[in-house]
Amino acid sequence: EPAPPPAAAPARAAEPGLMHVHPVRSGQQVYAQDRDLTVCATVGAGAEVIADGSIHVYGALRGRALAGAGGLASARIFCREFHAELVAVAGHYKVLEEIPKDLLGKAVQIWLENDKLHLAQLD
């Protein structure tokens, strides 16, 4: 008698986003694996926030933010006060020197479209 077909692997439950409520200081790294990351404080210069999903910073972003770290091209970065050293979505990045100066200190969103990283002020 033939063996029964293998059981389908159970669907993986979606993880809620990671909420980080403390400042991320220079030299620290916060990583949200397989989910979004929300930082309810400042990301300091020399600090790094990484998420396989999107990143939301409800404070100043002075360090590095890497969204879509697992290759998710639809991930975005949102921040209240933009001063980032580096931003990246799905491996496409810009450093501070490549960012328009009129966005510094503003609320900004960053996204990937047609393999090009876009930055825009939030209203």
Short mmCIF file of the N, C-alpha and C atoms (twelve columns), coordinates in Angstrom:
data_MODEL
# 
_entry.id   MODEL 
# 
loop_
_atom_site.group_PDB 
_atom_site.id 
_atom_site.type_symbol 
_atom_site.label_atom_id 
_atom_site.label_alt_id 
_atom_site.label_comp_id 
_atom_site.label_asym_id 
_atom_site.label_seq_id 
_atom_site.Cartn_x 
_atom_site.Cartn_y 
_atom_site.Cartn_z 
_atom_site.pdbx_PDB_model_num 
ATOM 1   N N  . GLU A 1   0.848  -1.176 0.000   1 
ATOM 2   C CA . GLU A 1   0.000  0.000  0.000   1 
ATOM 3   C C  . GLU A 1   0.897  1.243  0.000   1 
ATOM 4   N N  . PRO A 2   0.609  2.262  -0.878  1 
ATOM 5   C CA . PRO A 2   1.475  3.453  -0.942  1 
ATOM 6   C C  . PRO A 2   1.394  4.271  0.349   1 
ATOM 7   N N  . ALA A 3   2.506  4.914  0.637   1 
ATOM 8   C CA . ALA A 3   2.571  5.768  1.830   1 
ATOM 9   C C  . ALA A 3   1.680  6.989  1.649   1 
ATOM 10  N N  . PRO A 4   1.070  7.460  2.735   1 
ATOM 11  C CA . PRO A 4   0.226  8.658  2.604   1 
ATOM 12  C C  . PRO A 4   1.093  9.857  2.233   1 
ATOM 13  N N  . PRO A 5   0.496  10.834 1.544   1 
ATOM 14  C CA . PRO A 5   1.279  12.030 1.180   1 
ATOM 15  C C  . PRO A 5   1.707  12.771 2.439   1 
ATOM 16  N N  . PRO A 6   2.875  13.427 2.370   1 
ATOM 17  C CA . PRO A 6   3.344  14.159 3.555   1 
ATOM 18  C C  . PRO A 6   2.379  15.285 3.907   1 
ATOM 19  N N  . ALA A 7   2.245  15.532 5.188   1 
ATOM 20  C CA . ALA A 7   1.372  16.615 5.647   1 
ATOM 21  C C  . ALA A 7   1.989  17.955 5.259   1 
ATOM 22  N N  . ALA A 8   1.125  18.889 4.897   1 
ATOM 23  C CA . ALA A 8   1.612  20.230 4.542   1 
ATOM 24  C C  . ALA A 8   2.168  20.896 5.799   1 
ATOM 25  N N  . ALA A 9   3.239  21.629 5.611   1 
ATOM 26  C CA . ALA A 9   3.840  22.351 6.739   1 
ATOM 27  C C  . ALA A 9   2.854  23.395 7.228   1 
ATOM 28  N N  . PRO A 10  2.704  23.544 8.530   1 
ATOM 29  C CA . PRO A 10  1.761  24.550 9.037   1 
ATOM 30  C C  . PRO A 10  2.216  25.945 8.622   1 
ATOM 31  N N  . ALA A 11  1.245  26.784 8.306   1 
ATOM 32  C CA . ALA A 11  1.559  28.160 7.915   1 
ATOM 33  C C  . ALA A 11  2.175  28.873 9.111   1 
ATOM 34  N N  . ARG A 12  3.221  29.624 8.843   1 
ATOM 35  C CA . ARG A 12  3.900  30.365 9.903   1 
ATOM 36  C C  . ARG A 12  3.077  31.592 10.255  1 
ATOM 37  N N  . ALA A 13  2.777  31.742 11.523  1 
ATOM 38  C CA . ALA A 13  1.995  32.895 11.972  1 
ATOM 39  C C  . ALA A 13  2.802  34.172 11.775  1 
ATOM 40  N N  . ALA A 14  2.120  35.208 11.339  1 
ATOM 41  C CA . ALA A 14  2.795  36.492 11.150  1 
ATOM 42  C C  . ALA A 14  3.232  37.039 12.504  1 
ATOM 43  N N  . GLU A 15  4.458  37.478 12.567  1 
ATOM 44  C CA . GLU A 15  4.992  38.050 13.805  1 
ATOM 45  C C  . GLU A 15  4.532  39.499 13.912  1 
ATOM 46  N N  . PRO A 16  4.146  39.925 15.109  1 
ATOM 47  C CA . PRO A 16  3.851  41.353 15.256  1 
ATOM 48  C C  . PRO A 16  5.153  42.137 15.127  1 
ATOM 49  N N  . GLY A 17  5.033  43.385 14.790  1 
ATOM 50  C CA . GLY A 17  6.231  44.209 14.670  1 
ATOM 51  C C  . GLY A 17  6.966  44.320 15.993  1 
ATOM 52  N N  . LEU A 18  8.261  44.570 15.913  1 
ATOM 53  C CA . LEU A 18  9.081  44.753 17.111  1 
ATOM 54  C C  . LEU A 18  9.006  46.218 17.533  1 
ATOM 55  N N  . MET A 19  8.633  46.459 18.790  1 
ATOM 56  C CA . MET A 19  8.548  47.804 19.346  1 
ATOM 57  C C  . MET A 19  9.754  48.034 20.250  1 
ATOM 58  N N  . HIS A 20  10.564 49.032 19.912  1 
ATOM 59  C CA . HIS A 20  11.750 49.369 20.701  1 
ATOM 60  C C  . HIS A 20  11.519 50.760 21.281  1 
ATOM 61  N N  . VAL A 21  11.442 50.863 22.609  1 
ATOM 62  C CA . VAL A 21  11.048 52.130 23.231  1 
ATOM 63  C C  . VAL A 21  12.202 52.941 23.804  1 
ATOM 64  N N  . HIS A 22  13.407 52.422 23.733  1 
ATOM 65  C CA . HIS A 22  14.567 53.133 24.274  1 
ATOM 66  C C  . HIS A 22  15.409 53.714 23.146  1 
ATOM 67  N N  . PRO A 23  16.162 54.771 23.403  1 
ATOM 68  C CA . PRO A 23  17.065 55.293 22.373  1 
ATOM 69  C C  . PRO A 23  18.062 54.219 21.939  1 
ATOM 70  N N  . VAL A 24  18.397 54.228 20.658  1 
ATOM 71  C CA . VAL A 24  19.415 53.317 20.138  1 
ATOM 72  C C  . VAL A 24  20.692 54.150 20.066  1 
ATOM 73  N N  . ARG A 25  21.649 53.798 20.889  1 
ATOM 74  C CA . ARG A 25  22.854 54.601 21.030  1 
ATOM 75  C C  . ARG A 25  23.964 54.148 20.073  1 
ATOM 76  N N  . SER A 26  24.956 54.999 19.909  1 
ATOM 77  C CA . SER A 26  26.095 54.701 19.045  1 
ATOM 78  C C  . SER A 26  26.673 53.328 19.383  1 
ATOM 79  N N  . GLY A 27  26.906 52.522 18.352  1 
ATOM 80  C CA . GLY A 27  27.468 51.191 18.538  1 
ATOM 81  C C  . GLY A 27  26.423 50.113 18.758  1 
ATOM 82  N N  . GLN A 28  25.184 50.490 19.024  1 
ATOM 83  C CA . GLN A 28  24.124 49.504 19.215  1 
ATOM 84  C C  . GLN A 28  23.469 49.168 17.885  1 
ATOM 85  N N  . GLN A 29  22.890 47.961 17.843  1 
ATOM 86  C CA . GLN A 29  22.158 47.510 16.665  1 
ATOM 87  C C  . GLN A 29  20.867 46.848 17.137  1 
ATOM 88  N N  . VAL A 30  19.756 47.199 16.491  1 
ATOM 89  C CA . VAL A 30  18.476 46.561 16.759  1 
ATOM 90  C C  . VAL A 30  18.020 45.930 15.447  1 
ATOM 91  N N  . TYR A 31  17.679 44.635 15.505  1 
ATOM 92  C CA . TYR A 31  17.274 43.895 14.301  1 
ATOM 93  C C  . TYR A 31  15.904 43.262 14.521  1 
ATOM 94  N N  . ALA A 32  14.986 43.518 13.612  1 
ATOM 95  C CA . ALA A 32  13.657 42.920 13.642  1 
ATOM 96  C C  . ALA A 32  13.598 41.872 12.528  1 
ATOM 97  N N  . GLN A 33  13.793 40.624 12.895  1 
ATOM 98  C CA . GLN A 33  13.816 39.539 11.913  1 
ATOM 99  C C  . GLN A 33  12.391 39.181 11.500  1 
ATOM 100 N N  . ASP A 34  12.159 39.128 10.201  1 
ATOM 101 C CA . ASP A 34  10.868 38.731 9.618   1 
ATOM 102 C C  . ASP A 34  9.712  39.630 10.047  1 
ATOM 103 N N  . ARG A 35  9.989  40.889 10.360  1 
ATOM 104 C CA . ARG A 35  8.918  41.794 10.773  1 
ATOM 105 C C  . ARG A 35  9.354  43.241 10.674  1 
ATOM 106 N N  . ASP A 36  8.411  44.135 10.942  1 
ATOM 107 C CA . ASP A 36  8.675  45.568 10.957  1 
ATOM 108 C C  . ASP A 36  9.314  45.963 12.287  1 
ATOM 109 N N  . LEU A 37  9.957  47.121 12.282  1 
ATOM 110 C CA . LEU A 37  10.573 47.666 13.487  1 
ATOM 111 C C  . LEU A 37  10.040 49.073 13.719  1 
ATOM 112 N N  . THR A 38  9.575  49.320 14.945  1 
ATOM 113 C CA . THR A 38  9.153  50.656 15.341  1 
ATOM 114 C C  . THR A 38  10.047 51.098 16.493  1 
ATOM 115 N N  . VAL A 39  10.701 52.247 16.324  1 
ATOM 116 C CA . VAL A 39  11.562 52.815 17.362  1 
ATOM 117 C C  . VAL A 39  10.860 54.070 17.872  1 
ATOM 118 N N  . CYS A 40  10.498 54.069 19.148  1 
ATOM 119 C CA . CYS A 40  9.779  55.198 19.759  1 
ATOM 120 C C  . CYS A 40  10.747 56.150 20.450  1 
ATOM 121 N N  . ALA A 41  11.909 56.316 19.889  1 
ATOM 122 C CA . ALA A 41  12.948 57.175 20.470  1 
ATOM 123 C C  . ALA A 41  13.922 57.531 19.351  1 
ATOM 124 N N  . THR A 42  15.039 58.102 19.723  1 
ATOM 125 C CA . THR A 42  16.064 58.521 18.771  1 
ATOM 126 C C  . THR A 42  16.992 57.370 18.398  1 
ATOM 127 N N  . VAL A 43  17.423 57.369 17.147  1 
ATOM 128 C CA . VAL A 43  18.480 56.467 16.695  1 
ATOM 129 C C  . VAL A 43  19.721 57.354 16.549  1 
ATOM 130 N N  . GLY A 44  20.676 57.172 17.437  1 
ATOM 131 C CA . GLY A 44  21.837 58.043 17.490  1 
ATOM 132 C C  . GLY A 44  22.838 57.800 16.374  1 
ATOM 133 N N  . ALA A 45  23.721 58.758 16.170  1 
ATOM 134 C CA . ALA A 45  24.802 58.618 15.194  1 
ATOM 135 C C  . ALA A 45  25.629 57.395 15.574  1 
ATOM 136 N N  . GLY A 46  25.967 56.582 14.601  1 
ATOM 137 C CA . GLY A 46  26.740 55.375 14.853  1 
ATOM 138 C C  . GLY A 46  25.903 54.184 15.270  1 
ATOM 139 N N  . ALA A 47  24.590 54.362 15.407  1 
ATOM 140 C CA . ALA A 47  23.679 53.261 15.752  1 
ATOM 141 C C  . ALA A 47  23.079 52.702 14.463  1 
ATOM 142 N N  . GLU A 48  22.525 51.499 14.565  1 
ATOM 143 C CA . GLU A 48  21.993 50.832 13.374  1 
ATOM 144 C C  . GLU A 48  20.672 50.151 13.705  1 
ATOM 145 N N  . VAL A 49  19.648 50.417 12.875  1 
ATOM 146 C CA . VAL A 49  18.370 49.727 12.995  1 
ATOM 147 C C  . VAL A 49  18.134 48.974 11.690  1 
ATOM 148 N N  . ILE A 50  17.784 47.695 11.822  1 
ATOM 149 C CA . ILE A 50  17.635 46.815 10.668  1 
ATOM 150 C C  . ILE A 50  16.324 46.053 10.815  1 
ATOM 151 N N  . ALA A 51  15.591 45.916 9.723   1 
ATOM 152 C CA . ALA A 51  14.358 45.130 9.739   1 
ATOM 153 C C  . ALA A 51  14.196 44.417 8.412   1 
ATOM 154 N N  . ASP A 52  13.629 43.220 8.471   1 
ATOM 155 C CA . ASP A 52  13.274 42.519 7.239   1 
ATOM 156 C C  . ASP A 52  12.035 43.163 6.619   1 
ATOM 157 N N  . GLY A 53  11.274 43.903 7.417   1 
ATOM 158 C CA . GLY A 53  10.125 44.665 6.946   1 
ATOM 159 C C  . GLY A 53  10.455 46.142 6.918   1 
ATOM 160 N N  . SER A 54  9.462  46.966 7.245   1 
ATOM 161 C CA . SER A 54  9.631  48.424 7.251   1 
ATOM 162 C C  . SER A 54  10.154 48.907 8.593   1 
ATOM 163 N N  . ILE A 55  10.668 50.140 8.603   1 
ATOM 164 C CA . ILE A 55  11.191 50.762 9.821   1 
ATOM 165 C C  . ILE A 55  10.462 52.088 10.034  1 
ATOM 166 N N  . HIS A 56  9.996  52.302 11.274  1 
ATOM 167 C CA . HIS A 56  9.335  53.544 11.673  1 
ATOM 168 C C  . HIS A 56  10.122 54.114 12.848  1 
ATOM 169 N N  . VAL A 57  10.577 55.350 12.723  1 
ATOM 170 C CA . VAL A 57  11.335 55.991 13.805  1 
ATOM 171 C C  . VAL A 57  10.573 57.234 14.234  1 
ATOM 172 N N  . TYR A 58  10.034 57.205 15.462  1 
ATOM 173 C CA . TYR A 58  9.295  58.338 16.007  1 
ATOM 174 C C  . TYR A 58  10.226 59.199 16.848  1 
ATOM 175 N N  . GLY A 59  11.280 59.635 16.233  1 
ATOM 176 C CA . GLY A 59  12.303 60.468 16.841  1 
ATOM 177 C C  . GLY A 59  13.286 60.807 15.737  1 
ATOM 178 N N  . ALA A 60  14.442 61.298 16.125  1 
ATOM 179 C CA . ALA A 60  15.469 61.629 15.136  1 
ATOM 180 C C  . ALA A 60  16.178 60.358 14.682  1 
ATOM 181 N N  . LEU A 61  16.427 60.269 13.391  1 
ATOM 182 C CA . LEU A 61  17.202 59.174 12.814  1 
ATOM 183 C C  . LEU A 61  18.553 59.747 12.409  1 
ATOM 184 N N  . ARG A 62  19.590 59.444 13.215  1 
ATOM 185 C CA . ARG A 62  20.931 59.963 12.942  1 
ATOM 186 C C  . ARG A 62  21.895 58.877 12.503  1 
ATOM 187 N N  . GLY A 63  21.584 57.650 12.769  1 
ATOM 188 C CA . GLY A 63  22.470 56.542 12.418  1 
ATOM 189 C C  . GLY A 63  22.114 55.939 11.079  1 
ATOM 190 N N  . ARG A 64  22.122 54.616 11.024  1 
ATOM 191 C CA . ARG A 64  21.845 53.889 9.785   1 
ATOM 192 C C  . ARG A 64  20.539 53.120 9.931   1 
ATOM 193 N N  . ALA A 65  19.738 53.109 8.853   1 
ATOM 194 C CA . ALA A 65  18.478 52.368 8.832   1 
ATOM 195 C C  . ALA A 65  18.450 51.508 7.579   1 
ATOM 196 N N  . LEU A 66  18.272 50.198 7.764   1 
ATOM 197 C CA . LEU A 66  18.251 49.254 6.645   1 
ATOM 198 C C  . LEU A 66  16.953 48.462 6.697   1 
ATOM 199 N N  . ALA A 67  16.007 48.804 5.829   1 
ATOM 200 C CA . ALA A 67  14.717 48.120 5.753   1 
ATOM 201 C C  . ALA A 67  14.774 47.088 4.628   1 
ATOM 202 N N  . GLY A 68  13.885 46.101 4.706   1 
ATOM 203 C CA . GLY A 68  13.862 45.063 3.666   1 
ATOM 204 C C  . GLY A 68  15.164 44.296 3.622   1 
ATOM 205 N N  . ALA A 69  15.757 44.050 4.788   1 
ATOM 206 C CA . ALA A 69  17.078 43.419 4.850   1 
ATOM 207 C C  . ALA A 69  17.093 42.027 4.222   1 
ATOM 208 N N  . GLY A 70  15.952 41.366 4.206   1 
ATOM 209 C CA . GLY A 70  15.865 40.043 3.583   1 
ATOM 210 C C  . GLY A 70  15.514 40.113 2.106   1 
ATOM 211 N N  . GLY A 71  15.466 41.321 1.543   1 
ATOM 212 C CA . GLY A 71  15.177 41.492 0.122   1 
ATOM 213 C C  . GLY A 71  13.780 41.986 -0.192  1 
ATOM 214 N N  . LEU A 72  12.992 42.351 0.809   1 
ATOM 215 C CA . LEU A 72  11.625 42.829 0.602   1 
ATOM 216 C C  . LEU A 72  11.645 44.231 -0.003  1 
ATOM 217 N N  . ALA A 73  11.395 44.308 -1.303  1 
ATOM 218 C CA . ALA A 73  11.487 45.583 -2.019  1 
ATOM 219 C C  . ALA A 73  10.357 46.551 -1.666  1 
ATOM 220 N N  . SER A 74  9.267  46.068 -1.093  1 
ATOM 221 C CA . SER A 74  8.148  46.949 -0.737  1 
ATOM 222 C C  . SER A 74  8.307  47.567 0.653   1 
ATOM 223 N N  . ALA A 75  9.391  47.254 1.354   1 
ATOM 224 C CA . ALA A 75  9.638  47.839 2.676   1 
ATOM 225 C C  . ALA A 75  9.901  49.338 2.534   1 
ATOM 226 N N  . ARG A 76  9.614  50.064 3.593   1 
ATOM 227 C CA . ARG A 76  9.829  51.516 3.607   1 
ATOM 228 C C  . ARG A 76  10.471 51.928 4.928   1 
ATOM 229 N N  . ILE A 77  11.031 53.129 4.924   1 
ATOM 230 C CA . ILE A 77  11.561 53.737 6.143   1 
ATOM 231 C C  . ILE A 77  10.813 55.048 6.336   1 
ATOM 232 N N  . PHE A 78  10.323 55.255 7.559   1 
ATOM 233 C CA . PHE A 78  9.651  56.491 7.927   1 
ATOM 234 C C  . PHE A 78  10.354 57.057 9.155   1 
ATOM 235 N N  . CYS A 79  10.576 58.372 9.187   1 
ATOM 236 C CA . CYS A 79  11.140 58.971 10.396  1 
ATOM 237 C C  . CYS A 79  10.612 60.383 10.571  1 
ATOM 238 N N  . ARG A 80  10.628 60.829 11.817  1 
ATOM 239 C CA . ARG A 80  10.131 62.169 12.146  1 
ATOM 240 C C  . ARG A 80  11.153 63.261 11.895  1 
ATOM 241 N N  . GLU A 81  12.433 62.936 12.107  1 
ATOM 242 C CA . GLU A 81  13.493 63.941 11.958  1 
ATOM 243 C C  . GLU A 81  14.676 63.270 11.279  1 
ATOM 244 N N  . PHE A 82  14.911 63.610 10.025  1 
ATOM 245 C CA . PHE A 82  15.872 62.894 9.191   1 
ATOM 246 C C  . PHE A 82  17.260 63.525 9.223   1 
ATOM 247 N N  . HIS A 83  18.231 62.743 9.717   1 
ATOM 248 C CA . HIS A 83  19.643 63.132 9.712   1 
ATOM 249 C C  . HIS A 83  20.496 61.891 9.454   1 
ATOM 250 N N  . ALA A 84  19.974 60.895 8.772   1 
ATOM 251 C CA . ALA A 84  20.599 59.573 8.671   1 
ATOM 252 C C  . ALA A 84  21.966 59.603 7.996   1 
ATOM 253 N N  . GLU A 85  22.859 58.748 8.502   1 
ATOM 254 C CA . GLU A 85  24.175 58.548 7.884   1 
ATOM 255 C C  . GLU A 85  24.036 57.697 6.625   1 
ATOM 256 N N  . LEU A 86  23.120 56.728 6.689   1 
ATOM 257 C CA . LEU A 86  22.891 55.810 5.575   1 
ATOM 258 C C  . LEU A 86  21.479 55.262 5.698   1 
ATOM 259 N N  . VAL A 87  20.780 55.146 4.558   1 
ATOM 260 C CA . VAL A 87  19.482 54.478 4.506   1 
ATOM 261 C C  . VAL A 87  19.529 53.461 3.373   1 
ATOM 262 N N  . ALA A 88  18.832 52.340 3.566   1 
ATOM 263 C CA . ALA A 88  18.812 51.300 2.540   1 
ATOM 264 C C  . ALA A 88  17.473 50.582 2.565   1 
ATOM 265 N N  . VAL A 89  17.015 50.204 1.377   1 
ATOM 266 C CA . VAL A 89  15.830 49.356 1.228   1 
ATOM 267 C C  . VAL A 89  16.215 48.243 0.268   1 
ATOM 268 N N  . ALA A 90  16.097 47.008 0.751   1 
ATOM 269 C CA . ALA A 90  16.389 45.817 -0.052  1 
ATOM 270 C C  . ALA A 90  17.744 45.913 -0.756  1 
ATOM 271 N N  . GLY A 91  18.750 46.414 -0.041  1 
ATOM 272 C CA . GLY A 91  20.106 46.458 -0.569  1 
ATOM 273 C C  . GLY A 91  20.448 47.673 -1.409  1 
ATOM 274 N N  . HIS A 92  19.493 48.531 -1.704  1 
ATOM 275 C CA . HIS A 92  19.754 49.779 -2.429  1 
ATOM 276 C C  . HIS A 92  19.929 50.867 -1.377  1 
ATOM 277 N N  . TYR A 93  21.027 51.593 -1.426  1 
ATOM 278 C CA . TYR A 93  21.314 52.527 -0.344  1 
ATOM 279 C C  . TYR A 93  21.740 53.905 -0.832  1 
ATOM 280 N N  . LYS A 94  21.644 54.842 0.096   1 
ATOM 281 C CA . LYS A 94  22.172 56.194 -0.096  1 
ATOM 282 C C  . LYS A 94  22.857 56.594 1.198   1 
ATOM 283 N N  . VAL A 95  23.950 57.319 1.051   1 
ATOM 284 C CA . VAL A 95  24.662 57.850 2.207   1 
ATOM 285 C C  . VAL A 95  24.343 59.344 2.329   1 
ATOM 286 N N  . LEU A 96  24.675 59.911 3.466   1 
ATOM 287 C CA . LEU A 96  24.331 61.296 3.766   1 
ATOM 288 C C  . LEU A 96  24.728 62.262 2.644   1 
ATOM 289 N N  . GLU A 97  25.888 62.067 2.063   1 
ATOM 290 C CA . GLU A 97  26.369 62.974 1.020   1 
ATOM 291 C C  . GLU A 97  25.494 62.953 -0.238  1 
ATOM 292 N N  . GLU A 98  24.707 61.897 -0.438  1 
ATOM 293 C CA . GLU A 98  23.852 61.771 -1.631  1 
ATOM 294 C C  . GLU A 98  22.420 62.234 -1.387  1 
ATOM 295 N N  . ILE A 99  22.135 62.667 -0.180  1 
ATOM 296 C CA . ILE A 99  20.765 63.012 0.200   1 
ATOM 297 C C  . ILE A 99  20.563 64.518 0.076   1 
ATOM 298 N N  . PRO A 100 19.450 64.943 -0.551  1 
ATOM 299 C CA . PRO A 100 19.193 66.384 -0.677  1 
ATOM 300 C C  . PRO A 100 19.169 67.077 0.682   1 
ATOM 301 N N  . LYS A 101 19.898 68.179 0.785   1 
ATOM 302 C CA . LYS A 101 20.028 68.905 2.056   1 
ATOM 303 C C  . LYS A 101 18.691 69.452 2.553   1 
ATOM 304 N N  . ASP A 102 17.735 69.697 1.642   1 
ATOM 305 C CA . ASP A 102 16.450 70.248 2.073   1 
ATOM 306 C C  . ASP A 102 15.603 69.228 2.852   1 
ATOM 307 N N  . LEU A 103 15.999 67.956 2.883   1 
ATOM 308 C CA . LEU A 103 15.270 66.943 3.652   1 
ATOM 309 C C  . LEU A 103 15.790 66.803 5.082   1 
ATOM 310 N N  . LEU A 104 16.973 67.351 5.355   1 
ATOM 311 C CA . LEU A 104 17.558 67.216 6.687   1 
ATOM 312 C C  . LEU A 104 16.688 67.897 7.744   1 
ATOM 313 N N  . GLY A 105 16.426 67.161 8.811   1 
ATOM 314 C CA . GLY A 105 15.605 67.677 9.897   1 
ATOM 315 C C  . GLY A 105 14.115 67.552 9.674   1 
ATOM 316 N N  . LYS A 106 13.707 67.042 8.533   1 
ATOM 317 C CA . LYS A 106 12.286 66.925 8.188   1 
ATOM 318 C C  . LYS A 106 11.776 65.504 8.439   1 
ATOM 319 N N  . ALA A 107 10.449 65.373 8.435   1 
ATOM 320 C CA . ALA A 107 9.815  64.055 8.457   1 
ATOM 321 C C  . ALA A 107 9.908  63.495 7.031   1 
ATOM 322 N N  . VAL A 108 10.451 62.285 6.900   1 
ATOM 323 C CA . VAL A 108 10.790 61.742 5.576   1 
ATOM 324 C C  . VAL A 108 10.339 60.289 5.467   1 
ATOM 325 N N  . GLN A 109 10.035 59.887 4.246   1 
ATOM 326 C CA . GLN A 109 9.839  58.470 3.945   1 
ATOM 327 C C  . GLN A 109 10.787 58.074 2.824   1 
ATOM 328 N N  . ILE A 110 11.234 56.825 2.869   1 
ATOM 329 C CA . ILE A 110 12.185 56.300 1.888   1 
ATOM 330 C C  . ILE A 110 11.607 55.000 1.350   1 
ATOM 331 N N  . TRP A 111 11.615 54.837 0.041   1 
ATOM 332 C CA . TRP A 111 11.093 53.622 -0.568  1 
ATOM 333 C C  . TRP A 111 11.846 53.306 -1.849  1 
ATOM 334 N N  . LEU A 112 11.660 52.079 -2.311  1 
ATOM 335 C CA . LEU A 112 12.321 51.597 -3.518  1 
ATOM 336 C C  . LEU A 112 11.281 51.472 -4.626  1 
ATOM 337 N N  . GLU A 113 11.611 52.028 -5.789  1 
ATOM 338 C CA . GLU A 113 10.715 51.944 -6.937  1 
ATOM 339 C C  . GLU A 113 11.562 51.801 -8.195  1 
ATOM 340 N N  . ASN A 114 11.307 50.742 -8.965  1 
ATOM 341 C CA . ASN A 114 12.078 50.463 -10.181 1 
ATOM 342 C C  . ASN A 114 13.578 50.448 -9.906  1 
ATOM 343 N N  . ASP A 115 13.968 49.764 -8.837  1 
ATOM 344 C CA . ASP A 115 15.374 49.627 -8.449  1 
ATOM 345 C C  . ASP A 115 16.067 50.958 -8.152  1 
ATOM 346 N N  . LYS A 116 15.288 51.976 -7.809  1 
ATOM 347 C CA . LYS A 116 15.856 53.280 -7.456  1 
ATOM 348 C C  . LYS A 116 15.296 53.692 -6.103  1 
ATOM 349 N N  . LEU A 117 16.169 54.156 -5.233  1 
ATOM 350 C CA . LEU A 117 15.762 54.594 -3.899  1 
ATOM 351 C C  . LEU A 117 15.232 56.018 -3.976  1 
ATOM 352 N N  . HIS A 118 14.030 56.234 -3.429  1 
ATOM 353 C CA . HIS A 118 13.400 57.546 -3.429  1 
ATOM 354 C C  . HIS A 118 13.272 58.050 -1.995  1 
ATOM 355 N N  . LEU A 119 13.423 59.366 -1.819  1 
ATOM 356 C CA . LEU A 119 13.245 60.022 -0.523  1 
ATOM 357 C C  . LEU A 119 12.301 61.191 -0.742  1 
ATOM 358 N N  . ALA A 120 11.336 61.335 0.168   1 
ATOM 359 C CA . ALA A 120 10.389 62.438 0.058   1 
ATOM 360 C C  . ALA A 120 9.983  62.910 1.438   1 
ATOM 361 N N  . GLN A 121 9.735  64.207 1.528   1 
ATOM 362 C CA . GLN A 121 9.260  64.779 2.780   1 
ATOM 363 C C  . GLN A 121 7.818  64.348 2.996   1 
ATOM 364 N N  . LEU A 122 7.484  64.030 4.247   1 
ATOM 365 C CA . LEU A 122 6.106  63.731 4.610   1 
ATOM 366 C C  . LEU A 122 5.402  65.028 4.932   1 
ATOM 367 N N  . ASP A 123 4.179  65.144 4.555   1 
ATOM 368 C CA . ASP A 123 3.413  66.373 4.842   1 
ATOM 369 C C  . ASP A 123 2.944  66.425 6.259   1 
# 
